[in-house]
Coordinates of C-alpha atoms in Angstrom, one line a residue:
Chain A
M583 CA 17.0 8.5 -26.1
Q584 CA 15.8 6.8 -22.9
P585 CA 12.2 7.4 -22.1
S586 CA 11.7 9.4 -18.9
E587 CA 9.3 8.8 -16.0
A588 CA 6.8 11.0 -17.8
D589 CA 7.1 8.9 -21.0
L590 CA 6.7 5.6 -19.1
K591 CA 3.7 7.0 -17.2
A592 CA 2.0 8.1 -20.4
L593 CA 2.6 4.7 -21.9
M594 CA 1.2 3.0 -18.8
I595 CA -2.0 5.2 -18.8
A596 CA -2.5 4.4 -22.5
S597 CA -2.0 0.7 -21.7
L598 CA -4.6 0.8 -19.0
D599 CA -7.0 2.2 -21.6
G600 CA -6.3 -0.8 -23.8
D601 CA -3.6 0.6 -26.2
K602 CA -1.7 -2.6 -27.2
A603 CA 1.1 -0.8 -29.1
A604 CA 1.9 1.5 -26.2
Y605 CA 1.8 -1.5 -23.9
R606 CA 4.3 -3.4 -26.1
T607 CA 6.7 -0.5 -26.0
L608 CA 6.3 -0.2 -22.2
L609 CA 7.1 -3.9 -21.8
E610 CA 10.1 -3.8 -24.0
E611 CA 11.4 -0.8 -22.0
M612 CA 10.7 -2.5 -18.7
R613 CA 12.4 -5.7 -19.8
W614 CA 15.9 -4.2 -20.0
R615 CA 15.3 -1.9 -17.0
L616 CA 14.4 -5.0 -14.9
C617 CA 17.3 -6.9 -16.3
A618 CA 19.6 -4.1 -15.1
Y619 CA 17.8 -4.0 -11.7
F620 CA 18.1 -7.7 -11.0
R621 CA 21.7 -7.9 -12.4
N622 CA 22.8 -5.2 -10.0
R623 CA 21.3 -7.0 -7.1
L624 CA 22.1 -10.7 -7.9
S625 CA 24.9 -10.8 -10.4
R626 CA 24.3 -14.5 -11.0
D627 CA 23.4 -16.6 -13.9
A628 CA 21.5 -15.2 -16.8
A629 CA 18.7 -17.8 -16.5
E630 CA 17.9 -16.8 -12.9
I631 CA 17.7 -13.1 -13.9
D632 CA 15.6 -14.0 -17.0
D633 CA 13.1 -15.8 -14.7
L634 CA 12.8 -12.9 -12.4
V635 CA 12.3 -10.5 -15.2
Q636 CA 9.6 -12.7 -16.7
D637 CA 8.0 -13.1 -13.3
T638 CA 8.0 -9.4 -12.7
L639 CA 6.6 -8.6 -16.1
M640 CA 3.8 -11.1 -15.5
A641 CA 3.1 -9.5 -12.1
I642 CA 3.0 -6.0 -13.7
H643 CA 0.6 -7.4 -16.2
N644 CA -1.7 -9.2 -13.7
H645 CA -1.7 -6.3 -11.2
R646 CA -1.8 -3.4 -13.6
G647 CA -5.2 -2.5 -12.1
T648 CA -3.4 -1.5 -8.9
Y649 CA -1.5 1.3 -10.7
D650 CA -2.9 4.7 -9.6
R651 CA -2.7 7.1 -12.5
T652 CA -1.4 9.9 -10.2
Q653 CA 1.4 7.7 -8.9
M654 CA 5.0 7.6 -10.2
F655 CA 5.2 4.7 -12.6
T656 CA 8.8 3.9 -11.8
A657 CA 8.1 3.8 -8.1
W658 CA 5.2 1.4 -8.7
S659 CA 7.0 -0.9 -11.1
Y660 CA 10.2 -1.1 -9.0
A661 CA 8.2 -1.9 -5.9
I662 CA 6.8 -4.9 -7.8
A663 CA 10.3 -5.9 -8.8
R664 CA 11.5 -5.6 -5.2
H665 CA 8.6 -7.7 -4.0
K666 CA 9.5 -10.4 -6.5
L667 CA 13.2 -10.2 -5.5
I668 CA 12.3 -10.7 -1.8
D669 CA 10.1 -13.7 -2.8
H670 CA 13.1 -15.0 -4.7
F671 CA 15.4 -14.7 -1.8
R672 CA 12.9 -16.4 0.5
R673 CA 12.5 -19.3 -1.9
S674 CA 16.2 -19.8 -2.5
G675 CA 16.7 -19.4 1.3
R676 CA 14.5 -22.5 1.9
R677 CA 16.3 -24.5 -0.8
Q678 CA 19.8 -23.9 0.3
T679 CA 21.5 -25.3 3.4
V680 CA 23.3 -22.1 4.3
P681 CA 21.3 -20.3 7.0
L682 CA 20.0 -17.4 4.8
D683 CA 17.7 -15.9 7.3
D684 CA 20.2 -13.2 8.4
A685 CA 21.4 -12.6 4.9
A686 CA 17.8 -12.2 3.7
S687 CA 16.9 -9.8 6.4
L688 CA 20.0 -7.7 5.8
F689 CA 19.1 -7.7 2.2
V690 CA 15.6 -6.6 2.8
A691 CA 16.8 -3.7 5.0
D692 CA 19.3 -2.7 2.4
E693 CA 16.8 -2.9 -0.4
S694 CA 14.3 -0.7 1.3
A695 CA 17.1 1.8 2.1
S696 CA 18.0 2.0 -1.5
V697 CA 14.4 2.4 -2.6
D698 CA 14.1 5.2 -0.1
A699 CA 17.3 6.7 -1.3
R700 CA 16.0 6.7 -4.8
H701 CA 12.9 8.4 -3.7
D702 CA 14.8 11.0 -1.9
L703 CA 17.0 11.6 -4.9
E704 CA 13.9 12.0 -7.1
K705 CA 12.6 14.6 -4.7
A706 CA 16.0 16.4 -4.7
L707 CA 16.2 16.4 -8.4
Q708 CA 12.8 18.0 -8.7
T709 CA 14.3 21.1 -7.1
L710 CA 16.7 21.6 -10.0
P711 CA 15.9 23.2 -13.4
P712 CA 14.6 20.7 -15.9
A713 CA 17.6 20.8 -18.2
T714 CA 20.0 20.2 -15.3
Q715 CA 17.8 17.3 -14.1
A716 CA 18.0 15.7 -17.5
L717 CA 21.8 16.0 -17.6
I718 CA 22.2 14.4 -14.2
R719 CA 19.8 11.6 -15.1
D720 CA 21.7 11.0 -18.4
I721 CA 25.2 11.1 -16.9
K722 CA 24.9 9.9 -13.3
L723 CA 22.0 7.5 -13.5
R724 CA 22.2 6.2 -17.0
E725 CA 26.0 6.5 -17.2
L726 CA 26.2 8.2 -20.6
S727 CA 29.5 10.0 -21.2
N728 CA 29.7 13.8 -21.0
A729 CA 30.2 13.8 -24.8
Q730 CA 27.1 11.6 -25.4
A731 CA 24.9 13.7 -23.1
A732 CA 26.2 16.9 -24.8
A733 CA 25.3 15.5 -28.2
A734 CA 21.9 14.4 -27.1
R735 CA 21.1 17.8 -25.7
G736 CA 22.8 19.8 -28.5
M737 CA 25.1 21.5 -25.9
S738 CA 28.9 21.9 -25.9
E739 CA 30.8 19.5 -23.7
T740 CA 32.1 22.4 -21.5
A741 CA 28.5 23.7 -21.0
V742 CA 27.5 20.2 -19.9
K743 CA 30.4 20.0 -17.4
V744 CA 29.5 23.4 -16.0
A745 CA 25.8 22.7 -15.7
L746 CA 26.5 19.2 -14.2
H747 CA 28.9 20.7 -11.6
R748 CA 26.4 23.3 -10.5
G749 CA 23.6 20.8 -10.4
L750 CA 25.5 18.4 -8.2
K751 CA 26.6 21.1 -5.9
K752 CA 23.0 22.1 -5.5
L753 CA 22.0 18.5 -4.8
G754 CA 24.7 18.3 -2.2
A755 CA 23.4 21.4 -0.5
Y756 CA 19.9 20.0 -0.6
F757 CA 21.0 16.8 1.2
H758 CA 23.0 18.7 3.7
G759 CA 20.2 21.0 4.5
E760 CA 17.5 18.4 4.6
G761 CA 19.4 15.1 4.8
G762 CA 20.4 15.8 8.3
A763 CA 16.9 15.4 9.5
K764 CA 16.5 12.0 7.9
Chain B
M824 CA 12.7 -14.7 -22.1
S825 CA 11.2 -14.6 -25.6
D826 CA 9.6 -11.9 -27.6
E827 CA 6.8 -14.4 -27.8
F828 CA 6.2 -13.8 -24.0
L829 CA 5.9 -10.1 -24.4
R830 CA 3.7 -10.5 -27.4
S831 CA 1.4 -12.8 -25.4
L832 CA 1.1 -10.3 -22.6
S833 CA 0.3 -7.4 -25.0
A834 CA -2.2 -9.6 -26.9
D835 CA -3.9 -10.3 -23.6
L836 CA -4.3 -6.6 -22.8
A837 CA -7.8 -5.5 -21.9
P838 CA -8.7 -2.0 -20.6
V839 CA -8.7 -1.7 -16.8
S840 CA -11.1 0.3 -14.7
R841 CA -9.9 2.9 -12.2
W842 CA -12.1 1.2 -9.7
T843 CA -10.5 -2.2 -9.7
V844 CA -9.0 -1.9 -6.3
A845 CA -12.0 -0.3 -4.6
R846 CA -14.4 -2.8 -6.1
R847 CA -12.4 -5.8 -4.9
L848 CA -12.0 -4.4 -1.4
A849 CA -15.7 -3.6 -1.2
L850 CA -16.6 -7.1 -2.4
G851 CA -14.4 -8.7 0.4
M852 CA -15.8 -6.3 3.0
S853 CA -19.5 -6.8 2.1
G854 CA -19.1 -10.6 2.0
G855 CA -17.6 -10.5 5.5
V856 CA -20.2 -8.1 6.8
I857 CA -23.1 -10.4 5.6
V858 CA -21.5 -13.3 7.4
S859 CA -21.1 -11.2 10.6
A860 CA -24.6 -10.0 10.5
V861 CA -26.0 -13.5 10.2
L862 CA -23.8 -14.6 13.1
M863 CA -25.0 -11.7 15.2
L864 CA -28.6 -12.5 14.5
V865 CA -28.1 -16.2 15.3
L866 CA -25.9 -15.9 18.3
L867 CA -27.1 -12.7 20.1
G868 CA -30.1 -11.3 18.2
P869 CA -30.6 -7.6 17.8
R870 CA -31.0 -5.6 21.0
P871 CA -34.6 -6.1 22.3
D872 CA -35.2 -2.4 22.5
L873 CA -34.1 -1.6 19.0
D874 CA -37.3 0.4 18.2
Q875 CA -37.0 2.8 21.1
S876 CA -33.2 3.0 20.9
M877 CA -33.4 4.2 17.3
T878 CA -34.8 7.5 18.6
T879 CA -31.7 8.1 20.7
A880 CA -28.6 10.0 19.6
M881 CA -26.3 7.5 21.2
F882 CA -27.6 4.6 19.0
W883 CA -26.6 6.6 15.9
M884 CA -23.4 7.8 17.4
K885 CA -22.2 4.2 18.0
L886 CA -23.0 3.3 14.4
A887 CA -21.4 6.4 13.0
Y888 CA -18.3 5.9 15.0
A889 CA -17.9 2.3 13.8
L890 CA -18.7 3.3 10.2
A891 CA -16.1 6.1 10.3
F892 CA -13.4 3.4 11.0
A893 CA -14.7 1.1 8.3
V894 CA -14.8 3.9 5.7
I895 CA -11.6 5.8 6.5
A896 CA -9.4 2.7 7.1
G897 CA -11.0 1.2 4.0
L898 CA -9.9 4.2 2.0
A899 CA -6.4 3.9 3.5
A900 CA -6.4 0.2 2.5
E901 CA -7.4 1.2 -1.1
R902 CA -4.0 3.0 -1.2
L903 CA -2.0 0.4 0.5
A904 CA -3.3 -2.3 -1.9
R905 CA -1.0 -0.6 -4.5
P906 CA 2.8 -1.1 -4.8
A907 CA 4.8 1.7 -3.3
A908 CA 1.7 3.8 -2.4
S909 CA 1.2 5.2 1.1
A910 CA -1.9 5.8 3.2
R911 CA -0.8 9.3 4.1
G912 CA -3.5 11.9 3.5
R913 CA -6.2 9.3 4.3
I914 CA -5.5 7.6 7.5
E915 CA -5.1 10.9 9.4
W916 CA -8.8 11.4 9.1
L917 CA -9.4 8.8 11.8
A918 CA -8.2 11.4 14.3
A919 CA -11.5 13.3 13.8
P920 CA -14.0 10.6 15.0
I921 CA -11.6 9.5 17.8
L922 CA -11.1 13.0 19.1
L923 CA -14.8 13.8 18.8
V924 CA -15.9 10.8 20.7
I925 CA -13.2 11.4 23.4
V926 CA -14.3 15.0 23.8
I927 CA -18.0 14.0 24.1
A928 CA -17.1 11.2 26.6
A929 CA -15.1 13.6 28.7
L930 CA -17.9 16.2 28.8
R931 CA -20.4 13.5 29.8
L932 CA -18.2 12.2 32.5
A933 CA -17.5 15.7 33.8
A934 CA -21.2 16.5 33.9
A935 CA -22.1 13.2 35.7
A936 CA -22.5 12.7 39.4
P937 CA -19.3 11.2 40.8
D938 CA -20.8 8.0 41.9
S939 CA -22.4 7.2 38.5
R940 CA -19.1 7.6 36.6
A941 CA -17.9 4.0 37.1
L942 CA -21.2 2.7 35.6
M943 CA -20.9 5.1 32.6
L944 CA -17.4 3.7 32.0
M945 CA -18.0 0.1 32.6
G946 CA -21.7 -0.4 31.6
Q947 CA -22.9 -3.9 31.9
S948 CA -20.7 -5.5 29.3
A949 CA -17.3 -4.0 29.4
R950 CA -15.6 -7.3 29.8
V951 CA -17.2 -8.9 26.7
C952 CA -17.6 -5.9 24.4
P953 CA -14.1 -5.7 22.9
W954 CA -14.0 -9.5 22.4
R955 CA -17.4 -9.5 20.7
I956 CA -16.3 -6.7 18.4
L957 CA -13.2 -8.6 17.5
F958 CA -15.2 -11.7 16.9
F959 CA -17.7 -10.0 14.5
A960 CA -14.7 -8.3 12.8
L961 CA -13.2 -11.7 11.8
P962 CA -15.4 -12.4 8.8
P963 CA -14.8 -8.9 7.3
L964 CA -11.1 -9.3 8.1
A965 CA -11.0 -12.6 6.2
G966 CA -12.9 -11.0 3.3
L967 CA -10.4 -8.1 3.2
V968 CA -7.4 -10.5 3.4
W969 CA -8.9 -12.3 0.4
A970 CA -9.3 -9.0 -1.5
M971 CA -5.7 -7.8 -0.6
R972 CA -4.1 -11.0 -1.8
G973 CA -5.6 -10.4 -5.2
L974 CA -4.2 -6.9 -5.2
A975 CA -0.5 -5.9 -4.7
P976 CA 0.3 -4.4 -1.3
T977 CA 4.1 -4.0 -0.7
R978 CA 3.9 -2.6 2.8
L979 CA 2.4 -5.7 4.4
R980 CA 2.2 -4.6 8.0
E981 CA 0.6 -1.2 7.1
A982 CA -1.8 -2.9 4.7
G983 CA -2.6 -5.5 7.4
A984 CA -3.3 -2.8 10.0
A985 CA -5.5 -0.8 7.6
I986 CA -7.7 -3.8 6.8
G987 CA -7.7 -4.7 10.5
L988 CA -9.0 -1.2 11.4
A989 CA -11.6 -1.4 8.6
A990 CA -12.8 -4.8 9.6
G991 CA -12.8 -3.7 13.3
G992 CA -15.1 -0.8 12.3
A993 CA -17.4 -3.2 10.4
G994 CA -17.4 -5.7 13.4
A995 CA -18.3 -2.8 15.7
F996 CA -21.0 -1.7 13.4
V997 CA -22.6 -5.1 13.4
Y998 CA -22.2 -5.6 17.2
A999 CA -23.7 -2.1 17.9
L1000 CA -27.0 -3.4 16.7
A1001 CA -27.0 -6.0 19.4
C1002 CA -25.3 -4.0 22.2
T1003 CA -27.4 -2.2 24.7
E1004 CA -24.8 0.1 26.2
S1005 CA -25.6 3.8 25.7
T1006 CA -22.9 6.0 27.1
A1007 CA -20.2 7.9 25.3
P1008 CA -17.4 6.9 27.7
F1009 CA -18.3 3.3 27.1
L1010 CA -18.1 3.8 23.4
A1011 CA -14.8 5.7 23.6
I1012 CA -13.1 3.0 25.6
W1013 CA -14.5 -0.4 24.8
Y1014 CA -15.5 0.0 21.2
T1015 CA -12.1 1.7 20.4
L1016 CA -10.3 -1.1 22.2
G1017 CA -12.1 -3.8 20.2
I1018 CA -11.4 -2.1 16.9
A1019 CA -7.7 -1.5 17.9
A1020 CA -7.4 -5.2 18.8
C1021 CA -8.5 -6.1 15.3
A1022 CA -6.0 -3.6 13.8
A1023 CA -3.2 -5.2 15.9
L1024 CA -4.3 -8.6 14.6
G1025 CA -4.1 -7.3 11.0
W1026 CA -0.7 -5.7 11.7
A1027 CA 0.6 -9.0 13.0
L1028 CA -0.9 -11.1 10.2
G1029 CA 0.0 -8.8 7.4
P1030 CA 3.5 -10.2 6.5
L1031 CA 2.2 -13.7 6.9
V1032 CA -1.0 -13.7 4.9
L1033 CA -0.8 -10.8 2.5
R1034 CA 2.1 -11.9 0.2
W1035 CA 0.9 -12.1 -3.4
R1036 CA 2.4 -13.7 -6.5

């Protein structure tokens, strides 16, 4: 099963206290997460993505002292990834002959919007019962199938469908009630 | 990327203190303040009536006002030096000293004879005061920029404004030891303006100088 925010945070706090095994697990986990993050936003050659992942892991390592133990670990680490991505766009903007200034600024705006959206989604998810939250994370965010999620939680597939449907409806209501203000 | 790389990172792991961020900012700030203090002593010298003025409330109020900016904005910067963190819950505290000084200034002005009000507002040095505060704020600002660059701010304008405010407070603190003005309205306007100018400078410079690797 995928580690949750709480798992990652616990690993990070152990790492800050010097636990090398926990740190190794955290880095492995972050490696594929960052791969997915950059692949979704660049979809170019593997070497470029590999460089960015390595750069970001290096930054996470060098700046681990800036992690506040009360903060969300995913918010912290993805903010670093985003910083690295913007850097990457700036550098490649300078290299290429295509005027990338506009493209880069569009990208920056789009990026911050998606980070905000993620944050909003996290807040909305917090309002649901824990079991439903886990289902939505598994199926909608990690793209497991209904059957896989059912197996992982020891539920029937029908029960998963019903719970998922209710959860999404509640989320919808949350964003309609509060999303209007944003 | 190789497993070798991950192994080298985890082999390099040493425990990290919770105070890493605060310590670095404090180091940058104190280095800058020392430079400012030396500059103040060389260029202006402490106010000649330092002994007597230390018995007045106004002397301490100026120092306290400046210190409040340095401390509160410093605490906000301690947040903004971290990826994805916000200064909310800290920066709002600045409203307290600002409102307090405005209220005291208004009361003093209201109680004063009408023809002495202009002097209370302008003192002898209104034209140079904000510029001098900005000048003495530059070394702490440089120190805080150095500190921030070694940390990891991701909201560069906000981080720049926060260290600008903190440096402005520090600059005002140093200058207050040389400045002979002694009215609350003067403090409320010209000190605040000098500090705000430094915050604006930090806000403008943030995206240019605070990018880290």
